[in-house]
Coordinates of C-alpha atoms (C1' of nucleotides) in Angstrom, one line a residue:
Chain A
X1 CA -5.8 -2.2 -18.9
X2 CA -5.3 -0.6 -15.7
X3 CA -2.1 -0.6 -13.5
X4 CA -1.3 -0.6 -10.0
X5 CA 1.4 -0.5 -7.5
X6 CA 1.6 -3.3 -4.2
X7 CA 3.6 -2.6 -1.3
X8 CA 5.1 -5.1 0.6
X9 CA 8.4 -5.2 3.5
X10 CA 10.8 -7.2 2.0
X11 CA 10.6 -9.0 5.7
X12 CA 7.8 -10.6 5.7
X13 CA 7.3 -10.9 1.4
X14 CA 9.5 -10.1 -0.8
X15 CA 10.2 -10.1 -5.0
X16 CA 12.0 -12.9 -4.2
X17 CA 9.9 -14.5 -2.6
X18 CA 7.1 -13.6 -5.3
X19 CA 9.2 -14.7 -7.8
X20 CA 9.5 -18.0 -6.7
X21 CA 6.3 -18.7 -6.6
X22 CA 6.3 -18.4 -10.4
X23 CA 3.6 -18.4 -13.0
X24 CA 0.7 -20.1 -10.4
X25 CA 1.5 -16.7 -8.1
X26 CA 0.4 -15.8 -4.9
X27 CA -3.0 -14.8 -3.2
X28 CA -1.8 -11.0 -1.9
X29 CA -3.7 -11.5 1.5
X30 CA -3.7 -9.3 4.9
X31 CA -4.4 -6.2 3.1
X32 CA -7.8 -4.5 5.5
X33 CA -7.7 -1.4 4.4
X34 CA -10.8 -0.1 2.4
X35 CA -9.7 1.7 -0.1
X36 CA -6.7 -1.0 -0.9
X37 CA -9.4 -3.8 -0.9
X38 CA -11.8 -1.7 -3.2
X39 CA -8.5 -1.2 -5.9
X40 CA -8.0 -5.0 -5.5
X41 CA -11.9 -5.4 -6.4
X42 CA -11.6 -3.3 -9.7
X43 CA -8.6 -5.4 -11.1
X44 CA -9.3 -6.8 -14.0
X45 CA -7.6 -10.5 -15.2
X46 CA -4.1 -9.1 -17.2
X47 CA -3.2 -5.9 -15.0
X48 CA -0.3 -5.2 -14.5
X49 CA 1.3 -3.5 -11.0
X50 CA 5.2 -2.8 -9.8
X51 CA 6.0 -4.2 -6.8
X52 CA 7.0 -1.8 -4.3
X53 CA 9.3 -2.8 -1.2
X54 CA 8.6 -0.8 1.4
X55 CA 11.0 0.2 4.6
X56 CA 13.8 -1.8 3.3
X57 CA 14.9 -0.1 0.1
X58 CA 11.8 1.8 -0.9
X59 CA 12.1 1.0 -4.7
X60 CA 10.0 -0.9 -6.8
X61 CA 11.6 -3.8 -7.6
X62 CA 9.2 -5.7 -10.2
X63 CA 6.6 -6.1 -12.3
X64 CA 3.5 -8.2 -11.5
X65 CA 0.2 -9.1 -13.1
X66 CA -3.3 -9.9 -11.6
X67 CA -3.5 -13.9 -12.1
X68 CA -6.8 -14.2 -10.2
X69 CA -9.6 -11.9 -9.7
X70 CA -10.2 -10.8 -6.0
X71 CA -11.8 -13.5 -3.8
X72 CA -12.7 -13.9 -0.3
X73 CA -9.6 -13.4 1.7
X74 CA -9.0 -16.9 3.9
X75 CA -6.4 -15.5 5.9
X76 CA -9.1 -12.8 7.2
X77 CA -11.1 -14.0 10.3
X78 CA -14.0 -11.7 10.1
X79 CA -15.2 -9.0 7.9
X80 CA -15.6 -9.0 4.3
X81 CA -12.2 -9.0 3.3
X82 CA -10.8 -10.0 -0.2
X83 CA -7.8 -10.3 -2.1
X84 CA -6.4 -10.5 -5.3
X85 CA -3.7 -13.5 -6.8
X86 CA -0.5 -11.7 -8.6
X87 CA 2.4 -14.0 -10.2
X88 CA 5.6 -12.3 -10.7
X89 CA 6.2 -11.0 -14.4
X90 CA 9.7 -9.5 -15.1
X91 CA 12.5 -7.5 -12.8
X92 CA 12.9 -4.0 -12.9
X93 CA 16.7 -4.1 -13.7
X94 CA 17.3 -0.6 -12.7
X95 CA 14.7 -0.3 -9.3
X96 CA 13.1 2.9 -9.4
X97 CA 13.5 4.9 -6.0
X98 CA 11.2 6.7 -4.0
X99 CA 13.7 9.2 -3.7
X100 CA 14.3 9.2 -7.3
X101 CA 9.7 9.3 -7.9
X102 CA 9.7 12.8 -5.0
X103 CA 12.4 14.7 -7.5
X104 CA 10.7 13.8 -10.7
X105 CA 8.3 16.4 -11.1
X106 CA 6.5 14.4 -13.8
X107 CA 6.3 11.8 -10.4
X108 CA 4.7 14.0 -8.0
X109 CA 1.2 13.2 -8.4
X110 CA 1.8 9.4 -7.7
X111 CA -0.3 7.7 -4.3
X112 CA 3.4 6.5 -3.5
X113 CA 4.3 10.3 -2.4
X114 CA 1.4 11.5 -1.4
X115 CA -0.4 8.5 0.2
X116 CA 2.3 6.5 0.8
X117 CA 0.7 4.2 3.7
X118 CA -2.1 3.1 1.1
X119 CA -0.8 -0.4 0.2
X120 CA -2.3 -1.3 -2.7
X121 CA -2.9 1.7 -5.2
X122 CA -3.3 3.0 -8.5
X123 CA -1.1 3.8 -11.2
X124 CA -1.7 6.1 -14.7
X125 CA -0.4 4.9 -17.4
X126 CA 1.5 8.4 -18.4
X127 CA 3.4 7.0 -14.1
X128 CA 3.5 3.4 -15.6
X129 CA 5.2 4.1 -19.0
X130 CA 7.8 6.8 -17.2
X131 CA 8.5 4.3 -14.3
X132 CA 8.8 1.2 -16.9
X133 CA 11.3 3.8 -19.0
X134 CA 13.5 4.6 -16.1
X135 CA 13.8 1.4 -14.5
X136 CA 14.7 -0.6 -17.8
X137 CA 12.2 -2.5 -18.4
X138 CA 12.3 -4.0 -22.0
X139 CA 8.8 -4.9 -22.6
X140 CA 5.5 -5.8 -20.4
Chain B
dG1 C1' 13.8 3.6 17.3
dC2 C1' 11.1 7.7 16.8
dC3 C1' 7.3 10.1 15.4
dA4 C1' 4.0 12.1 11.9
dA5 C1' 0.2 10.9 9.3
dC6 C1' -3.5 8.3 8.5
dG7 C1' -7.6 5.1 9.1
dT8 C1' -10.6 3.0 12.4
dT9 C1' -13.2 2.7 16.5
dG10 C1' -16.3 4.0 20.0
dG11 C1' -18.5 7.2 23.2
dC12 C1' -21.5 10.8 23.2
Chain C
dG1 C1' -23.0 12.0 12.9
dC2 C1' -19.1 14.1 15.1
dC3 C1' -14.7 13.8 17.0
dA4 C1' -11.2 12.2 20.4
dA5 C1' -8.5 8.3 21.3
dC6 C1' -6.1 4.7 19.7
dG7 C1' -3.3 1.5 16.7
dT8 C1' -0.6 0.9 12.6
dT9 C1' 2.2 2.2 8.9
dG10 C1' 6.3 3.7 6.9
dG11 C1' 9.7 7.3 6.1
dC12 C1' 13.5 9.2 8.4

DNA sequence: GCCAACGTTGGC
DNA sequence: GCCAACGTTGGC
């Protein structure tokens, strides 16, 4: 089991948003970035990823998992690109803050500080557990 | 709204 | 294959 963080401005898609598209979820297109589509290509079915508004409130907000492996990208009009599905899993109830992740020194090795334009990254599971901890979550 | 940081492009 | 120029992202 792997995890995994997806950015997205509340503007233009946001945990609401993702959450009303319930269990089915959503193809996560318009990502063309390399190294974001490679992480999207080594998602397994089951993996799980917080949901990270960027801008607007820069705290992650939710949990997601991967409901579709990645697949051609239909919004993309040339290139390879691909994309994953996500469905909405559970709130965080206490959103975890970027400020909060840059004082945590336990934090500072996350993509979010120190690649923080990457839009889909990676997450360890020692950041996964911590995150899951501070924000509330129950159980995922 | 500004600007620093980064990824991509294209000329050489 | 290098690197300058450019566009985009995202924090502030």
């Amino acid at each position: 089991m792997a995890y995994w963080l997806f950015k997205s401005e509340p503007d233009s898609w946001s945990w609401d948003q993702q959450k009303k598209a319930g269990a089915k979820g959503t193809e996560w297109t318009g990502v063309r970035n390399f190294q974001a589509r490679n992480n999207m290509k080594a998602m397994k079915l089951g993996d799980k990823g917080f949901f990270y508004h960027s801008n607007e409130g820069k705290e992650i907000v939710g949990i997601v998992e991967v409901a579709k492996l990645a697949h051609p990208d239909s919004t993309a009009k040339e290139g390879n690109w691909e994309c994953v599905d996500i469905r909405a899993v559970t709130d965080v109830p206490k959103p975890v803050t970027l400020d909060y992740i840059k004082t945590d020194k336990r934090l500072k090795d996350m993509v979010l500080v120190n690649n923080s334009r990457l839009s889909v990254q990676p997450v360890s599971a020692e950041e996964w557990k911590m995150i899951c901890d501070l924000g509330g979550v129950k159980k995922v």
